[in-house]
Amino acid sequence: MTRVVVIGGGVVGLASAIALLRDGHAVTIVEPGAPGGEQSASYGNGTLLNPSSVVPMSSPGLWKKVPGYLMDPLGPLTIRWSYLPRLLPWLRRFIAAGATAAKVEAIGRALRPLLADAPALHRALAEAAGAGDLIARQGVLFAFPSRAAFEAEALSWRVRRNNGTRWLELDADELRQREPALDRRYTFGILVEENGQCRDPGAYVAALARYAAELGGTIVQTGATGFRIEAARLRAVKTRDGDIACDKAVIAAGAWSKALARKAGDYVPLETERGYHVVIENPGIEPRYPVVPSDGKMACVMTPAGLRLAGQVELAGLDAAPNWQRAGVLLKFARKVFPGLPADTPLRAVKVWMGHRPSTPDGLPCLGLASGCADVVHAFGHGHVGLTAAVTTGTVVADLVAGRPAAFDLTPYAAARFR
C-alpha cells in the first residue's frame, strides 16, 4: 500500500485525496485549518462550476491598462504600488501569456479538458459524500448593457465557442423574463446552460473531508514545510509538528505552494489573486440564476447564507492587510445590478471575506510530476477555476501516483514551462 501525503485540504486537495483513497492508497491530508474553513480559497469563491471558463485573465493589449490598475485602488483589478517591485517578473510573464489571440486560444484549449463536465462530476462526488443537494445546474447568466458590449468581448466568446461552449442569446424582453430582478439597463444576455453552481463551497469541502475520513484518510491540522528526499526518493513530508513518513506527496496548497514546489525542484512564478466577497443575509430578492454582469466582473449568486457577491482581483501578495473598501465596492455595485436590494442594509446583515487564489501567469495550473523528485506531484495554481477543475485534477493526480497514463496531454501544465 502506497503512503501518500496530500498537502492542502481545499477542494483540489480533497478531490485528489478521495481519488487516491479509492485507488487503495493510505492517505494523509495536511491542512493548517479545518477543511472548509475561511482560511481556504475554496470557502469564499464565486460558487460557479463553469466548463465555459476557458478564457485566461491576460489578453491582447492588457499592458495598456496596467497604469490604470496602479492608479485605481478600488477597480476590478488593482495592483498595490508597494508590491509592484516584487510583482514585476510575474507581471511581465502575465502580459506575455495573453499577448496574442493565438496564445489566448491555446490556453483555452488546454483548460477545456480540466473543466469539461464539471457540474456532473461534482454532483457525483457530492452525492457520494452525502452533499448532493449542494450542486445545482441551472446555467449561468451573463448580463450586458447592450449587444455591442457583448461583441466587444468577441475573442473571449470565440474561445469559449471553439472549446465546446454553447449558449442562448437573450434580448431585453427575454432577459427580463428569465431574470426579473435584474436592472433594466441590461438589455442583452447570454445564458450558458451547461454551467452550474456549488451553493455552499465551504460546506461542500467540509463534506468531502468527512467522506475522505470515512474512506480511511487521516487529516492532520498542521503546516507542511518541505520534504525529506534521499537518493531522489521521497521519504517524508516535513511539517511544523514533525515528519510524516510517506512514499508519495501531492502539493495542493493553493497560493502557498510556491515554496514547496521549489523544494521539489521547480521554480513556479505563483502569485495570489486576492479575491473579496460580500454576503447579504436576507437580501429581499432571490435571483433565479447566478448572474455575471459584464460591467462588474463579479459573480452574484444565491447561497444558503444569502446573496454572495464575489470577484475582483487585487495583486498585493500574501501578507498585506485586506482593503475592506473593495468589499464595499462589491456591495455598492450590486445595488446597480439588482435595484430591489435595500439601500440601507444594516452592517450586521453583511459579511465580508478575503482569500487567496493561486495564480500562474498563463492561467494554467501546475499539474504533473516534480522535476526534482518524481515521487512529488504538483496540483496547484488553478486561479479562478480551482473549484470547477477539482474533480478532474484529482483523477489526474491518482493516475500520476499510480503510473497510469492520463486521459489527456499534461504537457501544457508542466512546471518546467517556467524555466
Short mmCIF file of C-alpha atoms in Angstrom, two decimals:
data_model
loop_
_atom_site.label_atom_id
_atom_site.label_comp_id
_atom_site.label_asym_id
_atom_site.label_seq_id
_atom_site.Cartn_x
_atom_site.Cartn_y
_atom_site.Cartn_z
CA MET A 1 0.00 0.00 0.00
CA THR A 2 1.46 3.34 -1.07
CA ARG A 3 1.56 6.03 1.61
CA VAL A 4 0.59 9.41 0.16
CA VAL A 5 0.57 12.79 1.86
CA VAL A 6 -1.70 15.38 0.25
CA ILE A 7 -0.59 18.87 1.24
CA GLY A 8 -3.72 21.02 1.22
CA GLY A 9 -7.27 20.39 2.42
CA GLY A 10 -9.06 22.63 -0.05
CA VAL A 11 -11.29 21.33 -2.81
CA VAL A 12 -8.38 20.30 -5.08
CA GLY A 13 -6.53 18.54 -2.28
CA LEU A 14 -9.61 16.69 -1.04
CA ALA A 15 -10.73 15.64 -4.53
CA SER A 16 -7.21 14.28 -5.04
CA ALA A 17 -7.23 12.52 -1.67
CA ILE A 18 -10.57 10.86 -2.40
CA ALA A 19 -9.38 9.64 -5.81
CA LEU A 20 -6.24 8.24 -4.16
CA LEU A 21 -8.22 6.56 -1.38
CA ARG A 22 -10.50 4.94 -3.95
CA ASP A 23 -7.33 3.57 -5.57
CA GLY A 24 -6.43 1.89 -2.30
CA HIS A 25 -3.64 4.15 -1.07
CA ALA A 26 -3.05 5.17 2.53
CA VAL A 27 -3.66 8.92 2.52
CA THR A 28 -2.82 11.66 5.00
CA ILE A 29 -4.16 15.17 4.35
CA VAL A 30 -2.17 18.07 5.80
CA GLU A 31 -4.11 21.32 6.26
CA PRO A 32 -3.43 24.12 8.78
CA GLY A 33 -7.11 24.77 9.49
CA ALA A 34 -10.36 22.85 9.46
CA PRO A 35 -11.24 21.83 5.87
CA GLY A 36 -13.97 24.11 4.56
CA GLY A 37 -12.86 26.91 6.88
CA GLU A 38 -12.38 30.54 5.95
CA GLN A 39 -8.63 30.14 5.51
CA SER A 40 -9.23 28.34 2.21
CA ALA A 41 -9.86 29.89 -1.21
CA SER A 42 -12.42 27.11 -1.65
CA TYR A 43 -14.54 28.68 1.08
CA GLY A 44 -15.10 32.07 -0.44
CA ASN A 45 -15.16 31.77 -4.22
CA GLY A 46 -17.99 32.73 -6.53
CA THR A 47 -19.55 29.21 -6.27
CA LEU A 48 -19.66 28.73 -10.05
CA LEU A 49 -18.92 25.42 -11.80
CA ASN A 50 -18.24 26.73 -15.29
CA PRO A 51 -16.90 24.50 -18.05
CA SER A 52 -17.03 27.71 -20.10
CA SER A 53 -14.25 29.33 -18.00
CA VAL A 54 -11.56 28.63 -20.58
CA VAL A 55 -10.50 32.26 -21.07
CA PRO A 56 -7.38 33.44 -19.21
CA MET A 57 -7.25 36.79 -17.47
CA SER A 58 -4.44 38.02 -19.71
CA SER A 59 -5.50 39.32 -23.12
CA PRO A 60 -4.02 41.26 -26.06
CA GLY A 61 -3.30 44.89 -25.20
CA LEU A 62 -3.51 44.33 -21.45
CA TRP A 63 -0.23 46.19 -20.88
CA LYS A 64 -2.00 49.44 -21.76
CA LYS A 65 -4.26 49.01 -18.72
CA VAL A 66 -1.51 48.49 -16.12
CA PRO A 67 -1.21 52.22 -15.24
CA GLY A 68 -4.94 52.25 -14.53
CA TYR A 69 -4.60 49.19 -12.28
CA LEU A 70 -1.97 51.07 -10.28
CA MET A 71 -3.95 54.31 -10.06
CA ASP A 72 -7.33 52.88 -9.05
CA PRO A 73 -7.15 51.00 -5.73
CA LEU A 74 -10.83 50.07 -5.95
CA GLY A 75 -11.03 48.91 -9.58
CA PRO A 76 -11.99 45.33 -10.53
CA LEU A 77 -8.28 44.59 -10.94
CA THR A 78 -5.75 46.58 -8.97
CA ILE A 79 -2.04 46.43 -8.13
CA ARG A 80 -0.72 47.87 -4.89
CA TRP A 81 2.21 50.21 -5.55
CA SER A 82 4.17 48.80 -2.62
CA TYR A 83 4.04 45.31 -4.10
CA LEU A 84 4.94 46.27 -7.68
CA PRO A 85 8.72 45.63 -7.45
CA ARG A 86 8.14 42.04 -6.28
CA LEU A 87 5.33 41.53 -8.79
CA LEU A 88 7.17 42.73 -11.91
CA PRO A 89 8.67 39.36 -13.01
CA TRP A 90 5.24 37.71 -12.72
CA LEU A 91 3.53 40.66 -14.36
CA ARG A 92 5.83 40.52 -17.40
CA ARG A 93 5.04 36.83 -17.86
CA PHE A 94 1.33 37.54 -17.32
CA ILE A 95 1.19 40.19 -20.03
CA ALA A 96 3.17 38.00 -22.43
CA ALA A 97 0.91 34.97 -21.83
CA GLY A 98 -2.08 36.71 -23.44
CA ALA A 99 -0.24 38.99 -25.84
CA THR A 100 -1.87 37.50 -28.94
CA ALA A 101 -5.17 35.90 -29.81
CA ALA A 102 -3.31 32.71 -30.72
CA LYS A 103 -1.86 32.47 -27.20
CA VAL A 104 -5.28 33.02 -25.60
CA GLU A 105 -6.78 30.34 -27.83
CA ALA A 106 -4.00 27.87 -26.91
CA ILE A 107 -4.65 28.42 -23.20
CA GLY A 108 -8.37 27.88 -23.80
CA ARG A 109 -7.69 24.53 -25.48
CA ALA A 110 -5.50 23.49 -22.58
CA LEU A 111 -8.09 24.44 -19.95
CA ARG A 112 -11.06 22.70 -21.54
CA PRO A 113 -10.17 19.09 -20.57
CA LEU A 114 -9.84 20.14 -16.94
CA LEU A 115 -13.24 21.82 -16.90
CA ALA A 116 -15.38 19.61 -19.13
CA ASP A 117 -18.48 18.08 -17.48
CA ALA A 118 -17.61 19.72 -14.15
CA PRO A 119 -21.19 20.08 -12.82
CA ALA A 120 -21.94 16.39 -13.44
CA LEU A 121 -18.60 15.28 -11.97
CA HIS A 122 -19.13 17.38 -8.86
CA ARG A 123 -22.70 16.16 -8.48
CA ALA A 124 -21.50 12.55 -8.47
CA LEU A 125 -18.77 13.30 -5.94
CA ALA A 126 -21.09 15.36 -3.76
CA GLU A 127 -23.71 12.60 -3.73
CA ALA A 128 -21.07 10.09 -2.65
CA ALA A 129 -20.16 12.49 0.16
CA GLY A 130 -23.80 12.93 1.19
CA ALA A 131 -23.99 16.52 -0.07
CA GLY A 132 -25.62 16.17 -3.48
CA ASP A 133 -28.05 19.00 -2.73
CA LEU A 134 -25.17 21.49 -2.82
CA ILE A 135 -24.61 21.06 -6.57
CA ALA A 136 -27.03 22.72 -8.98
CA ARG A 137 -27.05 23.02 -12.76
CA GLN A 138 -29.42 25.79 -13.74
CA GLY A 139 -26.97 27.61 -16.00
CA VAL A 140 -25.21 30.95 -15.53
CA LEU A 141 -26.48 34.25 -16.93
CA PHE A 142 -24.02 36.80 -18.33
CA ALA A 143 -25.64 40.24 -18.48
CA PHE A 144 -24.56 43.04 -20.84
CA PRO A 145 -25.74 46.64 -21.18
CA SER A 146 -26.03 46.04 -24.93
CA ARG A 147 -25.27 43.58 -27.70
CA ALA A 148 -22.37 45.87 -28.62
CA ALA A 149 -20.87 45.26 -25.16
CA PHE A 150 -21.07 41.53 -25.81
CA GLU A 151 -19.50 41.91 -29.25
CA ALA A 152 -16.64 43.88 -27.70
CA GLU A 153 -15.66 40.64 -25.96
CA ALA A 154 -15.58 38.73 -29.24
CA LEU A 155 -12.24 36.99 -28.60
CA SER A 156 -13.25 35.51 -25.25
CA TRP A 157 -16.58 34.25 -26.54
CA ARG A 158 -14.93 32.83 -29.65
CA VAL A 159 -12.51 30.90 -27.43
CA ARG A 160 -15.45 29.54 -25.45
CA ARG A 161 -17.35 28.53 -28.60
CA ASN A 162 -14.29 26.84 -30.12
CA ASN A 163 -13.95 24.79 -26.94
CA GLY A 164 -17.48 23.46 -26.98
CA THR A 165 -19.46 26.09 -25.06
CA ARG A 166 -22.96 26.74 -26.39
CA TRP A 167 -25.32 29.45 -25.24
CA LEU A 168 -28.68 31.12 -25.65
CA GLU A 169 -28.78 34.77 -26.68
CA LEU A 170 -31.46 36.80 -24.89
CA ASP A 171 -32.83 40.16 -25.98
CA ALA A 172 -34.12 42.70 -23.44
CA ASP A 173 -37.57 41.12 -23.12
CA GLU A 174 -36.25 37.57 -22.84
CA LEU A 175 -33.65 38.71 -20.33
CA ARG A 176 -36.35 40.33 -18.20
CA GLN A 177 -38.49 37.17 -18.31
CA ARG A 178 -35.55 34.98 -17.31
CA GLU A 179 -34.29 37.30 -14.57
CA PRO A 180 -36.86 39.83 -13.34
CA ALA A 181 -34.60 41.07 -10.53
CA LEU A 182 -32.02 42.42 -12.99
CA ASP A 183 -31.74 46.15 -13.61
CA ARG A 184 -33.32 47.28 -16.88
CA ARG A 185 -30.11 48.86 -18.14
CA TYR A 186 -29.03 45.33 -19.05
CA THR A 187 -30.57 44.72 -22.47
CA PHE A 188 -28.67 41.66 -23.72
CA GLY A 189 -27.90 38.35 -22.06
CA ILE A 190 -26.04 35.12 -22.63
CA LEU A 191 -27.31 32.01 -20.82
CA VAL A 192 -24.75 29.21 -20.65
CA GLU A 193 -26.87 26.26 -19.67
CA GLU A 194 -24.00 23.79 -19.17
CA ASN A 195 -22.66 25.83 -16.25
CA GLY A 196 -23.61 25.08 -12.67
CA GLN A 197 -23.12 26.11 -9.08
CA CYS A 198 -21.86 24.75 -5.79
CA ARG A 199 -24.32 26.51 -3.50
CA ASP A 200 -22.04 26.44 -0.43
CA PRO A 201 -18.37 25.68 -1.22
CA GLY A 202 -17.31 25.71 2.43
CA ALA A 203 -19.93 23.12 3.36
CA TYR A 204 -19.01 21.09 0.29
CA VAL A 205 -15.32 20.98 1.22
CA ALA A 206 -16.21 20.02 4.79
CA ALA A 207 -18.40 17.19 3.44
CA LEU A 208 -15.53 15.99 1.23
CA ALA A 209 -13.24 15.95 4.26
CA ARG A 210 -15.72 13.81 6.18
CA TYR A 211 -16.03 11.48 3.19
CA ALA A 212 -12.25 11.18 2.90
CA ALA A 213 -12.13 10.21 6.58
CA GLU A 214 -14.86 7.61 6.03
CA LEU A 215 -12.73 6.11 3.24
CA GLY A 216 -9.84 5.76 5.65
CA GLY A 217 -7.99 9.05 5.16
CA THR A 218 -6.27 10.85 8.03
CA ILE A 219 -6.46 14.62 8.39
CA VAL A 220 -3.63 16.34 10.27
CA GLN A 221 -4.03 20.02 11.14
CA THR A 222 -0.55 21.42 10.65
CA GLY A 223 1.50 23.18 8.00
CA ALA A 224 3.87 21.43 5.59
CA THR A 225 7.34 22.96 5.37
CA GLY A 226 9.22 20.72 2.93
CA PHE A 227 10.33 17.22 2.04
CA ARG A 228 12.89 14.67 3.14
CA ILE A 229 14.31 13.29 -0.09
CA GLU A 230 17.09 10.70 -0.09
CA ALA A 231 18.70 9.29 -3.23
CA ALA A 232 16.00 11.00 -5.33
CA ARG A 233 13.23 9.19 -3.43
CA LEU A 234 10.72 10.78 -1.11
CA ARG A 235 10.91 9.57 2.48
CA ALA A 236 8.74 12.06 4.34
CA VAL A 237 6.87 15.35 4.25
CA LYS A 238 8.23 17.80 6.81
CA THR A 239 5.66 19.72 8.88
CA ARG A 240 5.71 22.20 11.73
CA ASP A 241 4.96 19.27 14.03
CA GLY A 242 7.44 16.74 12.68
CA ASP A 243 7.94 14.46 9.69
CA ILE A 244 5.16 12.35 8.16
CA ALA A 245 6.69 9.27 6.52
CA CYS A 246 5.38 8.62 3.01
CA ASP A 247 6.17 7.26 -0.43
CA LYS A 248 4.43 9.96 -2.48
CA ALA A 249 3.25 13.52 -1.89
CA VAL A 250 0.87 15.89 -3.62
CA ILE A 251 1.34 19.66 -3.47
CA ALA A 252 -2.17 21.13 -3.44
CA ALA A 253 -1.56 24.02 -1.06
CA GLY A 254 -3.03 26.70 -3.29
CA ALA A 255 -1.34 30.09 -3.05
CA TRP A 256 1.15 28.66 -0.52
CA SER A 257 2.51 26.06 -2.96
CA LYS A 258 5.37 28.08 -4.41
CA ALA A 259 7.95 27.37 -1.69
CA LEU A 260 7.03 23.69 -1.58
CA ALA A 261 7.40 23.35 -5.35
CA ARG A 262 10.83 24.99 -5.13
CA LYS A 263 11.89 22.39 -2.57
CA ALA A 264 10.74 19.69 -5.01
CA GLY A 265 12.91 21.12 -7.78
CA ASP A 266 10.64 23.54 -9.63
CA TYR A 267 10.54 27.31 -9.78
CA VAL A 268 6.94 28.37 -10.37
CA PRO A 269 6.10 32.10 -10.60
CA LEU A 270 2.99 31.74 -8.45
CA GLU A 271 1.13 34.79 -7.20
CA THR A 272 -2.00 35.32 -5.16
CA GLU A 273 -5.01 36.98 -6.71
CA ARG A 274 -6.67 38.33 -3.61
CA GLY A 275 -10.42 37.96 -4.10
CA TYR A 276 -13.15 39.52 -1.97
CA HIS A 277 -16.74 38.60 -1.31
CA VAL A 278 -19.75 40.10 0.41
CA VAL A 279 -22.74 38.09 1.63
CA ILE A 280 -26.05 39.90 2.27
CA GLU A 281 -28.27 37.99 4.65
CA ASN A 282 -31.97 38.08 3.68
CA PRO A 283 -31.39 40.42 0.70
CA GLY A 284 -35.06 40.79 -0.16
CA ILE A 285 -34.53 39.42 -3.66
CA GLU A 286 -33.72 35.95 -4.96
CA PRO A 287 -32.22 35.89 -8.46
CA ARG A 288 -33.23 32.81 -10.44
CA TYR A 289 -29.77 32.40 -11.94
CA PRO A 290 -26.21 33.08 -10.91
CA VAL A 291 -25.54 36.39 -12.67
CA VAL A 292 -22.24 37.71 -14.03
CA PRO A 293 -22.64 41.39 -15.03
CA SER A 294 -20.15 42.26 -17.76
CA ASP A 295 -19.53 45.71 -16.33
CA GLY A 296 -18.94 44.42 -12.82
CA LYS A 297 -16.62 41.42 -13.30
CA MET A 298 -18.20 39.68 -10.34
CA ALA A 299 -20.48 36.74 -9.58
CA CYS A 300 -23.86 37.47 -7.99
CA VAL A 301 -25.17 34.20 -6.58
CA MET A 302 -27.68 32.95 -4.03
CA THR A 303 -26.28 30.75 -1.28
CA PRO A 304 -27.87 29.34 1.88
CA ALA A 305 -26.35 32.26 3.80
CA GLY A 306 -27.73 34.92 1.45
CA LEU A 307 -26.71 36.76 -1.71
CA ARG A 308 -22.97 36.38 -2.34
CA LEU A 309 -21.14 38.96 -4.42
CA ALA A 310 -17.70 37.62 -5.27
CA GLY A 311 -14.95 38.80 -7.52
CA GLN A 312 -12.26 41.40 -8.03
CA VAL A 313 -8.54 40.83 -8.28
CA GLU A 314 -6.04 42.56 -6.03
CA LEU A 315 -2.35 41.87 -6.56
CA ALA A 316 -0.69 42.65 -3.24
CA GLY A 317 0.89 39.41 -2.01
CA LEU A 318 0.04 37.01 0.78
CA ASP A 319 0.84 39.23 3.75
CA ALA A 320 -0.80 42.61 3.13
CA ALA A 321 -3.85 43.50 5.19
CA PRO A 322 -7.23 43.37 3.41
CA ASN A 323 -8.61 46.56 1.90
CA TRP A 324 -12.22 46.24 3.01
CA GLN A 325 -13.19 49.20 0.86
CA ARG A 326 -13.04 46.72 -2.02
CA ALA A 327 -15.81 44.72 -0.38
CA GLY A 328 -17.79 47.93 -0.17
CA VAL A 329 -17.36 48.39 -3.92
CA LEU A 330 -18.95 44.99 -4.49
CA LEU A 331 -21.90 45.90 -2.30
CA LYS A 332 -22.39 49.28 -3.99
CA PHE A 333 -22.25 47.80 -7.47
CA ALA A 334 -24.68 45.02 -6.55
CA ARG A 335 -27.35 47.66 -5.99
CA LYS A 336 -26.81 48.76 -9.60
CA VAL A 337 -27.28 45.18 -10.78
CA PHE A 338 -30.32 44.46 -8.60
CA PRO A 339 -32.32 47.63 -7.86
CA GLY A 340 -34.51 45.65 -5.46
CA LEU A 341 -31.68 45.40 -2.94
CA PRO A 342 -32.33 47.67 0.05
CA ALA A 343 -30.25 50.81 0.06
CA ASP A 344 -29.79 50.74 3.85
CA THR A 345 -28.71 47.17 4.55
CA PRO A 346 -27.54 47.08 8.21
CA LEU A 347 -23.91 46.13 8.74
CA ARG A 348 -24.94 43.19 10.94
CA ALA A 349 -26.59 41.63 7.86
CA VAL A 350 -23.42 41.88 5.74
CA LYS A 351 -20.44 39.54 5.96
CA VAL A 352 -17.14 40.23 4.18
CA TRP A 353 -14.27 37.90 3.31
CA MET A 354 -10.93 37.99 1.51
CA GLY A 355 -8.99 34.98 0.24
CA HIS A 356 -6.10 33.97 -1.98
CA ARG A 357 -6.46 32.44 -5.44
CA PRO A 358 -3.25 30.69 -6.56
CA SER A 359 -2.40 32.25 -9.91
CA THR A 360 0.20 31.38 -12.53
CA PRO A 361 0.97 33.97 -15.24
CA ASP A 362 -0.62 31.93 -18.03
CA GLY A 363 -3.74 30.88 -16.12
CA LEU A 364 -2.89 27.18 -16.31
CA PRO A 365 -2.29 25.10 -13.19
CA CYS A 366 0.85 23.14 -12.45
CA LEU A 367 -0.18 19.52 -12.77
CA GLY A 368 2.42 16.80 -13.15
CA LEU A 369 5.50 15.24 -11.56
CA ALA A 370 8.04 17.48 -9.84
CA SER A 371 11.37 17.89 -11.60
CA GLY A 372 13.48 17.21 -8.52
CA CYS A 373 11.64 14.12 -7.31
CA ALA A 374 9.19 12.02 -9.29
CA ASP A 375 7.52 10.99 -6.04
CA VAL A 376 6.08 14.51 -5.67
CA VAL A 377 3.04 15.56 -7.72
CA HIS A 378 2.11 19.17 -8.43
CA ALA A 379 -1.62 20.03 -8.29
CA PHE A 380 -1.88 23.77 -7.70
CA GLY A 381 -2.18 27.15 -9.42
CA HIS A 382 -5.73 26.85 -10.77
CA GLY A 383 -6.54 30.55 -10.33
CA HIS A 384 -10.25 31.18 -10.92
CA VAL A 385 -11.07 27.57 -11.91
CA GLY A 386 -9.93 25.57 -8.88
CA LEU A 387 -13.43 24.58 -7.84
CA THR A 388 -14.54 23.74 -11.37
CA ALA A 389 -11.39 21.73 -12.19
CA ALA A 390 -11.05 19.93 -8.85
CA VAL A 391 -12.59 16.55 -9.67
CA THR A 392 -10.70 16.10 -12.93
CA THR A 393 -7.50 17.28 -11.25
CA GLY A 394 -8.00 14.65 -8.57
CA THR A 395 -8.38 11.96 -11.21
CA VAL A 396 -5.15 13.07 -12.89
CA VAL A 397 -3.31 13.07 -9.56
CA ALA A 398 -4.42 9.48 -8.90
CA ASP A 399 -3.26 8.50 -12.39
CA LEU A 400 0.15 10.10 -11.80
CA VAL A 401 0.64 8.39 -8.44
CA ALA A 402 -0.38 5.02 -9.93
CA GLY A 403 1.80 5.48 -13.03
CA ARG A 404 -1.22 5.33 -15.33
CA PRO A 405 -1.42 7.47 -18.47
CA ALA A 406 -3.70 10.46 -18.04
CA ALA A 407 -6.80 10.82 -20.19
CA PHE A 408 -5.32 13.89 -21.92
CA ASP A 409 -1.96 15.51 -22.59
CA LEU A 410 -0.47 17.05 -19.45
CA THR A 411 2.35 18.89 -21.24
CA PRO A 412 0.70 22.35 -21.02
CA TYR A 413 0.58 22.10 -17.22
CA ALA A 414 4.21 21.06 -16.63
CA ALA A 415 6.08 23.24 -14.13
CA ALA A 416 9.08 23.07 -16.46
CA ARG A 417 7.36 25.55 -18.79
CA PHE A 418 8.57 28.32 -16.49
CA ARG A 419 12.27 27.50 -16.75
#
